[in-house]
Structures are given as structure tokens and as C-alpha cells.
Coordinates of C-alpha atoms in Angstrom, one line a residue:
Chain A
M179 CA -31.0 -2.4 -11.1
S180 CA -28.3 -5.2 -10.4
D181 CA -25.7 -5.0 -7.5
I182 CA -22.3 -3.9 -8.2
L183 CA -21.1 -5.1 -4.6
N184 CA -22.7 -8.1 -2.9
V185 CA -21.4 -9.1 0.5
N186 CA -23.0 -12.5 1.8
N187 CA -22.5 -13.9 5.3
L188 CA -18.8 -12.8 5.4
V189 CA -16.6 -14.0 8.1
K190 CA -13.4 -13.2 9.3
C191 CA -11.7 -14.7 12.5
Y192 CA -9.0 -13.1 14.7
D193 CA -7.8 -14.1 17.9
Q194 CA -10.0 -11.5 19.8
F195 CA -12.4 -10.3 17.1
T196 CA -14.7 -12.1 14.3
L197 CA -16.4 -10.6 11.8
D198 CA -19.8 -12.5 12.1
Q199 CA -21.7 -13.1 8.7
V200 CA -21.8 -9.4 7.7
S201 CA -24.2 -9.3 4.8
F202 CA -25.3 -6.1 2.7
A203 CA -25.0 -4.9 -1.4
V204 CA -24.6 -1.6 -3.2
P205 CA -26.7 -1.6 -6.1
E206 CA -26.0 0.6 -8.9
G207 CA -27.1 4.0 -8.5
S208 CA -27.1 4.1 -5.0
I209 CA -24.7 5.4 -2.1
V210 CA -24.5 2.9 0.9
G211 CA -23.3 4.3 4.0
F212 CA -21.3 1.9 6.6
I213 CA -21.6 2.8 10.0
G214 CA -20.4 1.5 13.3
S215 CA -18.5 2.3 16.6
N216 CA -14.4 2.0 16.4
G217 CA -13.6 -1.6 16.2
A218 CA -17.0 -2.7 14.8
G219 CA -15.6 -4.4 11.6
K220 CA -15.9 -1.6 8.8
T221 CA -12.5 -1.6 8.0
T222 CA -12.0 -5.3 8.1
T223 CA -15.1 -5.6 6.0
I224 CA -13.6 -3.0 3.2
K225 CA -10.1 -4.9 3.5
A226 CA -11.5 -8.2 2.7
I227 CA -13.5 -6.5 -0.4
L228 CA -10.4 -5.0 -1.5
G229 CA -8.6 -8.2 -1.2
L230 CA -6.0 -7.0 1.5
I231 CA -7.1 -9.7 3.6
S232 CA -8.4 -13.1 3.2
Y233 CA -11.4 -14.1 4.6
D234 CA -13.0 -17.1 6.4
G235 CA -16.7 -17.9 5.2
G236 CA -19.1 -16.3 3.2
S237 CA -18.8 -14.5 -0.6
I238 CA -17.8 -11.4 -2.0
E239 CA -19.1 -10.5 -5.5
L240 CA -17.8 -7.2 -7.5
F241 CA -19.7 -6.7 -10.5
S242 CA -21.5 -9.9 -10.6
S243 CA -18.3 -12.1 -10.4
S244 CA -17.1 -13.5 -6.8
H245 CA -13.6 -13.3 -5.7
K246 CA -12.1 -15.9 -3.5
Q247 CA -10.0 -15.0 -0.4
D248 CA -6.6 -13.3 -1.4
S249 CA -7.7 -10.8 -3.8
A250 CA -10.4 -9.0 -5.9
S251 CA -9.6 -9.9 -9.4
V252 CA -7.6 -7.3 -11.6
A253 CA -10.5 -6.7 -13.9
A254 CA -12.8 -6.0 -10.8
K255 CA -10.2 -3.3 -9.3
Q256 CA -9.9 -1.5 -12.8
R257 CA -13.3 -0.6 -12.2
I258 CA -13.2 0.3 -8.5
G259 CA -11.6 3.9 -7.1
V260 CA -10.7 3.7 -3.6
V261 CA -10.1 6.6 -1.0
F262 CA -8.7 5.8 2.4
D263 CA -8.6 8.0 5.7
T264 CA -4.9 8.9 5.0
L265 CA -3.2 10.0 2.0
P266 CA -1.3 6.5 1.1
F267 CA 1.1 8.0 -1.6
P268 CA 4.8 8.0 -0.7
A269 CA 5.8 11.2 1.0
D270 CA 8.3 12.2 -1.5
C271 CA 6.4 11.8 -4.3
Q272 CA 5.3 14.7 -6.9
L273 CA 2.1 15.0 -8.5
S274 CA 3.7 14.0 -11.6
D275 CA 4.6 11.1 -10.0
I276 CA 1.1 10.1 -8.9
A277 CA -0.2 10.7 -12.4
A278 CA 2.6 8.3 -13.8
L279 CA 1.1 5.8 -11.2
G280 CA -2.2 6.1 -12.3
K281 CA -1.2 5.7 -16.3
A282 CA 1.0 2.7 -15.3
A283 CA -2.0 1.3 -13.4
Y284 CA -4.8 1.8 -15.0
P285 CA -5.4 0.9 -18.7
N286 CA -8.2 3.7 -18.8
W287 CA -6.4 6.0 -17.1
D288 CA -7.7 9.8 -18.5
A289 CA -4.7 12.0 -17.6
G290 CA -6.7 15.2 -18.9
L291 CA -9.5 14.4 -16.4
F292 CA -6.8 13.8 -13.4
K293 CA -5.3 17.4 -14.4
Q294 CA -8.8 18.6 -14.8
L295 CA -9.7 17.4 -11.3
L296 CA -6.5 18.7 -9.8
R297 CA -7.1 22.5 -11.3
T298 CA -10.8 22.0 -9.9
F299 CA -9.5 20.9 -6.5
Q300 CA -6.7 23.9 -6.7
I301 CA -4.0 21.7 -6.1
E302 CA -0.8 22.6 -7.7
N303 CA 0.6 20.2 -9.8
T304 CA 4.5 20.8 -8.5
K305 CA 3.5 20.0 -5.2
H306 CA 4.8 17.3 -3.3
I307 CA 3.2 14.7 -1.5
K308 CA 4.1 15.9 2.1
S309 CA 3.4 19.4 1.4
L310 CA -0.3 18.6 1.3
S311 CA -2.8 19.6 3.9
R312 CA -5.2 16.7 5.0
G313 CA -7.9 18.3 2.9
M314 CA -5.8 18.5 0.1
G315 CA -4.8 14.9 0.5
M316 CA -8.1 13.7 0.4
K317 CA -9.2 15.6 -2.8
L318 CA -6.0 14.2 -4.6
Q319 CA -7.2 10.6 -3.5
L320 CA -10.4 11.4 -5.0
A321 CA -9.0 12.9 -8.1
F322 CA -6.8 9.7 -8.3
A323 CA -9.7 7.4 -7.6
L324 CA -12.2 9.0 -10.1
A325 CA -9.6 9.6 -13.0
H326 CA -10.0 6.3 -14.4
H327 CA -13.7 6.5 -14.6
P328 CA -14.6 3.9 -12.0
E329 CA -18.2 2.5 -11.4
L330 CA -17.7 1.8 -8.0
L331 CA -16.1 4.2 -5.2
I332 CA -15.2 2.5 -2.0
L333 CA -14.4 5.3 0.8
D334 CA -13.1 4.4 4.4
E335 CA -13.5 7.5 6.3
A336 CA -12.7 9.7 3.6
T337 CA -14.2 12.8 5.2
A338 CA -12.7 12.5 8.5
G339 CA -10.4 15.4 9.9
L340 CA -11.7 17.4 7.1
D341 CA -13.5 20.8 7.8
P342 CA -17.0 21.3 7.2
L343 CA -16.4 23.3 3.8
A344 CA -14.0 20.8 2.6
R345 CA -16.5 17.9 3.5
E346 CA -19.2 19.8 1.8
E347 CA -16.6 20.0 -1.3
V348 CA -16.0 16.1 -1.3
L349 CA -19.8 15.2 -1.1
E350 CA -20.4 17.6 -4.0
I351 CA -17.8 15.5 -5.9
L352 CA -19.4 12.3 -4.8
R353 CA -22.8 13.8 -5.9
N354 CA -21.5 14.1 -9.3
F355 CA -20.1 11.0 -9.4
M356 CA -23.5 9.5 -8.9
N357 CA -25.0 11.6 -11.9
D358 CA -24.3 8.2 -13.9
E359 CA -26.7 5.8 -12.7
H360 CA -24.8 2.7 -13.3
H361 CA -22.2 4.3 -10.5
G362 CA -22.3 3.2 -7.1
I363 CA -20.3 4.2 -3.5
L364 CA -19.6 2.8 -0.4
I365 CA -18.7 5.1 2.4
S366 CA -17.6 4.3 5.8
S367 CA -17.7 7.2 8.1
H368 CA -18.4 8.3 11.7
I369 CA -19.9 11.5 10.5
T370 CA -23.3 10.7 10.3
S371 CA -24.7 14.1 9.1
D372 CA -22.4 13.8 5.8
L373 CA -24.3 10.3 5.3
E374 CA -27.4 11.7 5.9
K375 CA -26.9 14.1 3.2
I376 CA -25.6 11.5 0.4
A377 CA -26.5 8.1 1.5
D378 CA -29.6 6.2 0.3
C379 CA -29.2 3.7 2.7
V380 CA -27.0 2.7 5.7
V381 CA -25.6 -0.5 6.7
C382 CA -24.6 -0.8 10.3
I383 CA -22.2 -3.1 11.9
D384 CA -21.3 -3.7 15.7
K385 CA -18.8 -5.8 17.3
G386 CA -18.5 -7.5 14.0
K387 CA -22.1 -8.1 13.7
H388 CA -24.6 -6.9 11.1
I389 CA -27.1 -4.7 13.0
F390 CA -29.3 -3.3 10.7
T391 CA -29.8 -2.0 7.1
K392 CA -31.9 0.8 6.4
D393 CA -33.1 3.2 3.8
I394 CA -32.2 6.8 5.1
D395 CA -35.5 8.0 4.4
E396 CA -37.0 5.3 6.8
I397 CA -34.3 6.8 9.5
C398 CA -34.8 10.4 8.9
D399 CA -38.3 10.7 7.7
I400 CA -40.3 8.2 9.3
S401 CA -39.0 6.6 12.4
G402 CA -39.2 8.8 15.5
I403 CA -38.2 9.0 19.2
A404 CA -40.7 9.1 21.7
H405 CA -40.4 10.9 25.0
C406 CA -42.5 9.0 27.3
R407 CA -43.4 8.8 31.2
A408 CA -43.5 5.6 32.9
A409 CA -47.3 5.2 32.1
E410 CA -47.0 5.9 28.6
V411 CA -44.2 3.4 28.1
E412 CA -46.6 0.8 29.2
E413 CA -49.4 2.3 27.3
L414 CA -47.3 2.3 23.8
L415 CA -46.1 -1.1 24.2
Q416 CA -49.6 -2.4 25.0
K417 CA -51.1 -1.0 22.1
E418 CA -48.8 -3.1 20.0
L419 CA -48.8 -0.6 17.0
F420 CA -45.3 -1.9 16.2
N421 CA -43.3 -5.2 16.1
P422 CA -41.7 -5.3 19.6
Q423 CA -38.4 -6.2 18.0
S424 CA -38.5 -2.8 16.1
L425 CA -38.5 -0.9 19.2
R426 CA -35.5 0.4 21.3
I427 CA -35.7 2.2 24.9
I428 CA -33.4 4.2 26.5
R429 CA -34.1 4.9 29.9
S430 CA -33.0 8.2 31.7
T431 CA -33.7 9.7 35.0
Y432 CA -36.4 11.8 34.0
S433 CA -38.1 10.1 31.1
T434 CA -37.9 6.9 28.9
D435 CA -37.1 7.6 25.1
I436 CA -38.3 5.0 22.7
L437 CA -37.2 4.6 19.1
V438 CA -40.3 4.0 16.9
P439 CA -40.0 2.6 13.3
D440 CA -43.1 5.0 12.4
R441 CA -43.8 8.5 13.9
I442 CA -46.7 9.4 11.9
K443 CA -48.7 6.0 13.0
L444 CA -47.6 6.5 16.6
A445 CA -48.9 10.5 16.5
Q446 CA -52.1 8.8 15.2
A447 CA -52.4 6.3 17.8
M448 CA -51.1 8.5 20.7
P449 CA -51.4 12.0 19.7
S450 CA -50.6 13.4 23.3
L451 CA -47.1 11.8 23.1
A452 CA -44.1 13.8 22.2
C453 CA -42.4 12.1 19.2
D454 CA -39.4 13.8 17.3
R455 CA -37.6 13.1 13.8
T456 CA -34.7 11.1 14.4
N457 CA -31.4 11.4 12.9
L458 CA -28.8 9.0 11.9
E459 CA -26.6 9.3 15.0
D460 CA -29.6 9.1 17.5
Y461 CA -31.3 6.0 15.4
M462 CA -27.6 4.2 15.8
R463 CA -27.4 5.0 19.4
F464 CA -30.8 3.5 19.9
M465 CA -30.1 0.4 17.8
L466 CA -26.7 -0.2 19.5
K467 CA -27.5 0.9 23.1
G468 CA -31.0 0.6 23.3
E469 CA -33.2 -2.2 25.2
I470 CA -35.4 -4.5 23.1
R471 CA -38.8 -5.3 25.1
Chain B
M94 CA 4.0 -7.0 -13.7
K95 CA 4.4 -4.1 -15.7
T96 CA 2.2 -2.1 -13.1
M97 CA 4.6 -2.9 -10.3
L98 CA 7.7 -2.6 -12.0
L99 CA 6.9 1.0 -13.5
S100 CA 5.5 2.0 -10.0
D101 CA 8.4 1.0 -8.2
L102 CA 10.8 2.8 -10.8
I103 CA 8.4 5.8 -11.0
I104 CA 8.7 5.8 -7.1
M105 CA 12.6 6.0 -7.0
R106 CA 13.1 7.9 -10.1
R107 CA 14.5 11.0 -8.2
N108 CA 16.3 8.8 -5.4
L109 CA 18.1 6.6 -8.0
S110 CA 20.3 10.0 -9.4
Q111 CA 21.2 10.7 -5.7
M112 CA 22.3 7.3 -5.1
V113 CA 24.3 7.2 -8.4
A114 CA 25.8 10.8 -7.5
M115 CA 26.4 9.4 -3.8
C116 CA 27.9 6.3 -5.1
F117 CA 30.3 8.5 -7.4
I118 CA 31.7 10.5 -4.6
I119 CA 32.3 7.0 -2.3
V120 CA 33.8 5.2 -5.3
I121 CA 36.4 8.2 -5.9
I122 CA 37.3 8.7 -2.4
I123 CA 38.0 4.8 -2.2
A124 CA 39.7 4.4 -5.6
V125 CA 41.7 7.9 -5.9
A126 CA 42.5 8.5 -2.0
M127 CA 43.5 5.0 -1.2
N128 CA 45.6 4.5 -4.6
N129 CA 43.4 1.5 -5.2
T130 CA 42.8 -0.4 -8.7
L131 CA 39.6 0.1 -10.6
A132 CA 38.2 -3.0 -9.1
P133 CA 36.1 -1.2 -6.1
I134 CA 34.7 1.4 -8.7
G135 CA 32.5 -1.1 -10.5
G136 CA 32.0 -3.3 -7.2
C137 CA 30.9 -0.2 -5.2
F138 CA 28.2 0.6 -8.3
G139 CA 27.4 -2.7 -8.8
A140 CA 26.4 -3.9 -4.9
M141 CA 25.6 -0.3 -3.3
I142 CA 22.9 1.0 -5.8
P143 CA 20.9 -2.1 -5.7
L144 CA 21.0 -2.5 -2.1
L145 CA 20.2 1.2 -1.4
Y146 CA 17.7 0.7 -3.8
L147 CA 16.3 -2.2 -2.0
F148 CA 16.1 -0.7 1.2
S149 CA 14.6 2.7 -0.2
I150 CA 11.9 1.0 -2.0
A151 CA 10.8 -1.2 0.8
S152 CA 10.7 1.6 3.2
Y153 CA 8.5 3.3 1.0
D154 CA 6.2 0.6 1.2
E155 CA 5.7 1.2 4.6
M156 CA 5.4 5.1 4.2
N157 CA 1.8 6.0 4.5
N158 CA 0.4 2.6 4.0
W159 CA 1.4 2.4 0.5
Q160 CA 1.6 -1.0 0.3
S161 CA -2.2 -1.7 1.5
F162 CA -3.1 0.9 -1.2
R163 CA -0.9 -0.6 -4.0
L164 CA -3.1 -3.8 -3.7
T165 CA -6.0 -2.1 -4.6
L166 CA -4.7 -1.0 -8.0
P167 CA -5.7 -3.4 -10.6
T168 CA -2.6 -5.8 -10.2
S169 CA -2.4 -9.1 -8.5
R170 CA -0.2 -10.2 -5.5
K171 CA 1.8 -12.2 -7.8
D172 CA 2.3 -9.3 -10.2
V173 CA 3.5 -7.3 -7.3
M174 CA 6.3 -9.6 -6.1
I175 CA 7.6 -10.3 -9.3
G176 CA 7.5 -6.8 -10.4
R177 CA 9.6 -6.1 -7.2
Y178 CA 12.1 -8.7 -8.2
M179 CA 12.3 -7.6 -11.6
S180 CA 12.8 -4.1 -10.7
I181 CA 15.6 -4.9 -8.6
I182 CA 17.3 -7.1 -11.0
I183 CA 16.9 -4.3 -13.7
V184 CA 18.5 -1.6 -11.4
A185 CA 21.3 -4.0 -10.8
I186 CA 22.1 -4.5 -14.3
I187 CA 22.1 -1.0 -14.8
S188 CA 24.4 -0.2 -11.9
A189 CA 26.7 -2.8 -13.3
V190 CA 26.7 -1.0 -16.8
I191 CA 27.2 2.4 -14.9
G192 CA 29.8 0.6 -13.0
V193 CA 31.8 -0.4 -15.7
A194 CA 31.3 3.0 -17.3
V195 CA 32.7 4.9 -14.8
S196 CA 35.5 2.5 -13.9
Y197 CA 36.4 3.4 -18.0
L198 CA 36.2 6.8 -17.3
V199 CA 38.3 6.8 -14.2
G200 CA 40.8 4.8 -15.9
F201 CA 40.8 7.0 -18.7
V202 CA 41.2 10.2 -16.9
A203 CA 44.0 8.5 -14.9
S204 CA 45.7 7.2 -17.7
L205 CA 46.0 10.7 -19.0
I206 CA 47.6 12.3 -15.7
G207 CA 49.2 9.0 -14.8
T208 CA 52.6 9.8 -15.6
Q209 CA 53.0 12.4 -13.1
T210 CA 54.2 11.6 -9.6
G211 CA 52.3 11.9 -6.3
A212 CA 54.7 14.6 -5.4
E213 CA 53.7 16.8 -8.1
F214 CA 50.0 17.2 -6.6
G215 CA 51.5 18.5 -3.4
D216 CA 51.4 17.0 0.4
M217 CA 47.6 15.6 0.0
W218 CA 48.3 13.2 -2.6
N219 CA 51.8 12.6 -1.7
Y220 CA 50.9 9.8 0.6
T221 CA 49.3 7.7 -1.8
S222 CA 51.9 7.2 -4.2
P223 CA 55.1 9.0 -2.9
T224 CA 57.6 7.8 -5.0
G225 CA 55.8 6.3 -7.9
D226 CA 53.5 7.1 -10.8
F227 CA 50.4 9.0 -9.3
L228 CA 47.4 7.1 -9.8
S229 CA 49.1 4.4 -11.9
T230 CA 47.0 1.6 -10.3
L231 CA 44.0 3.4 -11.9
T232 CA 45.2 3.5 -15.3
L233 CA 43.7 1.3 -18.0
A234 CA 47.0 -0.4 -18.5
T235 CA 47.0 -1.8 -15.4
N236 CA 43.3 -2.7 -15.2
P237 CA 42.3 -5.4 -17.5
P238 CA 38.9 -5.4 -19.0
E239 CA 38.0 -8.7 -16.9
L240 CA 38.7 -7.0 -13.8
I241 CA 36.7 -3.9 -14.7
V242 CA 33.8 -5.7 -15.8
G243 CA 33.9 -8.8 -13.5
S244 CA 34.1 -6.5 -10.5
S245 CA 31.1 -4.8 -11.5
I246 CA 29.2 -7.9 -12.4
G247 CA 30.4 -9.2 -8.8
G248 CA 29.2 -6.5 -7.0
A249 CA 25.8 -6.8 -8.5
A250 CA 25.7 -10.7 -7.9
M251 CA 26.5 -9.9 -4.3
A252 CA 23.9 -7.4 -4.1
L253 CA 21.3 -10.0 -5.7
F254 CA 22.5 -12.3 -3.3
L255 CA 21.7 -10.0 -0.4
S256 CA 18.7 -9.4 -1.9
A257 CA 17.2 -12.8 -2.4
I258 CA 17.5 -13.5 1.4
T259 CA 16.1 -10.2 2.2
L260 CA 13.1 -10.1 0.0
P261 CA 11.2 -13.0 1.1
L262 CA 11.3 -11.8 4.7
V263 CA 10.2 -8.3 3.7
A264 CA 7.4 -9.9 1.6
K265 CA 6.1 -11.6 4.6
M266 CA 6.4 -9.3 7.3
G267 CA 7.5 -6.0 5.7
L268 CA 10.8 -4.3 6.0
T269 CA 10.6 -3.0 9.6
K270 CA 10.4 -6.6 11.1
G271 CA 11.6 -8.5 8.2
V272 CA 15.2 -6.8 8.1
R273 CA 15.7 -8.0 12.0
L274 CA 15.9 -11.4 10.7
V275 CA 18.4 -10.7 7.9
P276 CA 21.6 -11.0 10.1
L277 CA 20.1 -14.2 11.5
V278 CA 19.5 -16.0 8.2
G279 CA 23.3 -14.6 7.2
V280 CA 24.5 -16.0 10.1
V281 CA 22.7 -19.4 9.4
I282 CA 24.1 -19.4 5.8
F283 CA 27.6 -18.9 6.9
L284 CA 27.4 -21.5 9.3
I285 CA 26.3 -24.1 6.7
V286 CA 28.9 -22.6 4.5
L287 CA 31.5 -23.1 7.3
A288 CA 30.1 -26.8 8.0
A289 CA 30.4 -27.8 4.7
F290 CA 33.7 -26.6 3.4
G291 CA 35.5 -26.1 7.1
E292 CA 37.7 -28.7 8.8
G293 CA 36.0 -32.1 8.6
G294 CA 33.3 -31.0 6.2
P295 CA 32.2 -33.1 3.5
L296 CA 33.4 -30.6 1.0
A297 CA 36.7 -29.8 2.8
V298 CA 38.8 -31.9 0.7
Y299 CA 38.3 -29.8 -2.5
V300 CA 39.1 -26.6 -0.6
P301 CA 43.1 -26.7 -1.4
D302 CA 42.4 -27.7 -4.9
V303 CA 40.2 -24.8 -5.4
I304 CA 42.8 -22.4 -3.9
Q305 CA 45.4 -23.9 -6.0
W306 CA 43.5 -23.5 -9.2
V307 CA 42.4 -19.9 -8.2
L308 CA 46.3 -18.9 -7.7
S309 CA 47.6 -20.8 -10.9
D310 CA 45.0 -20.1 -13.5
D311 CA 44.4 -16.6 -15.0
S312 CA 41.2 -17.3 -16.1
A313 CA 39.8 -18.4 -12.6
F314 CA 38.7 -14.9 -11.8
V315 CA 36.4 -14.8 -14.6
W316 CA 34.8 -18.3 -13.8
I317 CA 34.4 -17.3 -10.4
I318 CA 32.5 -14.3 -11.1
V319 CA 30.7 -16.2 -13.9
G320 CA 29.9 -19.5 -11.8
G321 CA 28.8 -17.1 -8.8
T322 CA 26.7 -14.9 -11.0
L323 CA 24.8 -18.0 -12.1
A324 CA 24.5 -19.4 -8.8
V325 CA 22.9 -16.3 -7.6
V326 CA 20.6 -16.1 -10.2
V327 CA 19.5 -19.4 -9.4
L328 CA 19.1 -18.4 -5.6
Y329 CA 17.3 -15.2 -6.7
F330 CA 14.8 -17.1 -8.8
I331 CA 14.2 -19.4 -5.9
S332 CA 13.8 -16.6 -3.6
M333 CA 11.2 -15.3 -5.8
I334 CA 9.2 -18.5 -5.3
A335 CA 9.4 -18.2 -1.8
A336 CA 8.6 -14.7 -1.6
L337 CA 5.5 -15.5 -4.0
K338 CA 4.1 -17.9 -1.4
L339 CA 4.7 -16.0 1.5
Y340 CA 3.4 -12.6 0.0
K341 CA 0.2 -14.4 -1.3
T342 CA -1.1 -15.1 2.3
R343 CA 0.1 -11.8 3.9
E344 CA -2.6 -9.7 5.6
F345 CA -2.7 -5.9 5.5

């Protein structure tokens, strides 16, 4: 499987923030979650990928062809569907205007598919943009993004502010999109539970720096959080079961929690030690806040 | 370019009909109530609609962050800017044509009822033409074609001139920030013209001759419109080149 999107050592410098050599890829057939705290640089990265901002170093390859500085190529953009966190169409437009915009913009615009998606999402064709709820707005954006048969979807906080039912509907749409093995999705989100449901791997950045890239299975199924007393911490560290750089320690008043890369291995070596499964949110918390021994 | 051109016109299509209706009401008030010639009709249509269009479409750019999303569509920044310039010039041409058509329509109606005096229409209209024929200044007989067509083209040229000043600023910093600098640019242009043609200016010596020519030559009006329009088209093209460079480096 080749990479649909490849970001290599991306650098973007602002006065008070630097996106510092961020690298990751979206292979065909995979959903890549893009996480990080507020101001980490996720939106900056996505803007650079989409050509909304220039960048100062590194490279971005879309569909195996690189684009420089000011914008992604027109040909590449024909193969991308974009969903932002807010509905980006002028508020006075009607849905028929949005369909006309799609037809004007994309050579492979599928008017029938757009109508069908609107029907599926129960969005009335006569509605003004300004009368759509947030959930409806996100679905409209998804319909617009999907109606030209893109190969790559880029979603920036697309599920933020949606109720659980609407979020589940959106995730279902994304799963259906991935039925084609040549498709790929880059989705940035603060709602890590959504990513646990659909992402194949997760890229985390913080303060402009790449923190980790991990398969979701490694995070949610293999790694774990060990709850240790002081003596157990030393014992665990002295056993050298894991690379010290892979452990993250968060100390609290009553215990010390250690993120370990393989909870089964730990359980075999130290059966008496309580070690829970972790989830993406905790994994990210440990990776960002945890202490390295 | 086609994508952007269509995108602008799709977004504005409902607003354009409102603008034409609003402009029609305004020109009727100006022309009829003030007992004017047909010139303001074409001038208003030619100038008002493109300018309303410019500021409306630039406002829409900033609404819901549309301008950022638009750049994710399969179109280049160059095409976005050229499309914007083309859409304005198309609207200006259509507005001038509408201006001519409305002028002839009003002139035709005024010619039909132009023999009646103002008094016959009651006090409301009496002050506009108390002694002469009502609407006599609006008849086709008193408004030659060059006045009707020239005023429409002149109005459109004025709109394009203001667009040529405004668009590079909007391209660089958006409407909200860019529009603040438009008056400043206007003042700078005014001062340059004043310095060139005012007392002591290098071109001041030609001013009396030009005034003499305008007053004595019947075709001067036509030449001023033609020359002015050509100058504006050149300025508009230069403005587009500048806007392309400014928009290329803009960050969203």
C-alpha cells in the first residue's frame, strides 16, 4: 500500500510558535487520527497540507507528488475532500447553491450522489445554510466532501460539538468511505473515543513537535497502565523489561502510575502488579505529561 | 478561473436581483423627483451595482471562513484572483447594459407623458416642473444616445476604478482590514493628481486647453468617456497583477 499523504519534517515558523519537523503518513486504506492539545499545531499542519499557508521547511507529498509552499496542486485537490470544524459556506446560500458550487468546482462532481447523501442525512434541499444546526452542517460538509468521489478525506475537528448520536452517524459515514481500500482519512479530533472506534493509527503532536505515531491496537490493546507502590516502581524499573524511554511515569499522592508498552509482558514478569488496559486519552496524557525515567 | 467566476456568481445570484431592484428605485427617485436628465440612471446602474457586488462578495469571503475553504477546492490562488476580477468586470458590463436599457425605458415612458405640465400631476410633482412640461428633461428627444450610453459606461468605469484600488488591499488583508486603507489610497491618488495638475504642477499648463476643448467641442464628452474607460481598464489590469502577487503570499 502506498502513501496517499506523506508529510516529511514539516517546519512552519511563527513569531511565538514553531511547527518543528513533523512527519507522518496516511497510507491507502487507513484512517490516521491526528491528536494533540489545543495549540499543538494540528490545524497549522492541516493548513499546510491544504496549501492555505506556506511552510518553511520539509515537504508534503499528496498522491506521490510533492507540492511546494503556496498550494497543493489543482489535480491533487480534486482527489481530496475537506471537512472543517465549522460549516464554511456563506450563510445566505441555499443547498441548491452548494450543489452548483460543487458542480462548478469538481469535474467529477456527482450530483446524484450529493442528492442521495442529503436524503440519507435528512437535510431538506430547500434549506438555507444559516438554518442548519451544527450537526446538519457537518453532515452537509461531509456530503459536499464525498460527492466528488475523493480518495483522501481530511477532517479538522469534524465531530466537535456533535451529540453522541450525530457523532456515531458521522463515524459510520467514514467507515463506509473506507470500504474502498484505496481511500484514506486524516482526522484531527479532541474526542479520542471517536478515534479509538475508527482510527488505524494515531499521530500525536505537542507544542509543534511530533510526540508519537502508534497503531491504535498497540495503544488500546497492548500497552497498559501499571499502578505501583514506591517499592514496585523501583522493582519494575530494575527488571529492565522495557526500554526506559518507552515508559512514562505519573506520580500522585497515593500511588505511581506507569505507562508500559506491553501489559501482558508486565503481567508475566510481575503478576502481583495491577495493570489496566489504557485508552487513547490516558495514553496521550502519559505521553505528554509523564516523566521519563 | 472558471470555478471562481462561477462560484462568485452562484453566491451572489440572489443578491444581484435585489441590487438591481434597489438601484431601480434609487434612480427613479433621483431622475424623476429631481427632474434630472437620463444620465444619472445609467451612471447609477453602472457604478452602484458593481460596487455593491464587490463589497458584498468580499464580505461573503470572510463569512464562515469561506475564503479558506474555497482554497481547498481544485482551483489555484491565481485562478481565484483572476476569477474575482473577471466576475466584477462582467457585473460592471451587465450593469452598464441594464443602465442603458432602463434609461431608454424611462426615456420612452417620459416621452409618452412628457407633454403634460407638472401641475396636472398635482402638488406632489408640481415643484419639479411648475411651468414647463412634466418630465421634459427625461424624454429621449432631450437625451442623446451618447449621453445615455456614456453615462452608463462612465459609471461602470468609476466602479472599476474604485475596484482597482480596493481589490489588491482586500486580496492582501481581507475586506475588514483592507477597506480601512481604501480612503487613504484615495487621498494619496487625489494628492498626486492635485500635485500634477494643480497650480505649479508639471501638467498644470494643459488644464486651460483641456477645459477649452471640453467647452467648445461637442464630441469631447465621448472622448472623455472613451479615454477614461481605457485608462481604467489599464489600471484594472495593473491592479490585478498587483493583487495576484499579494494574494499568492497571503496566509489563511
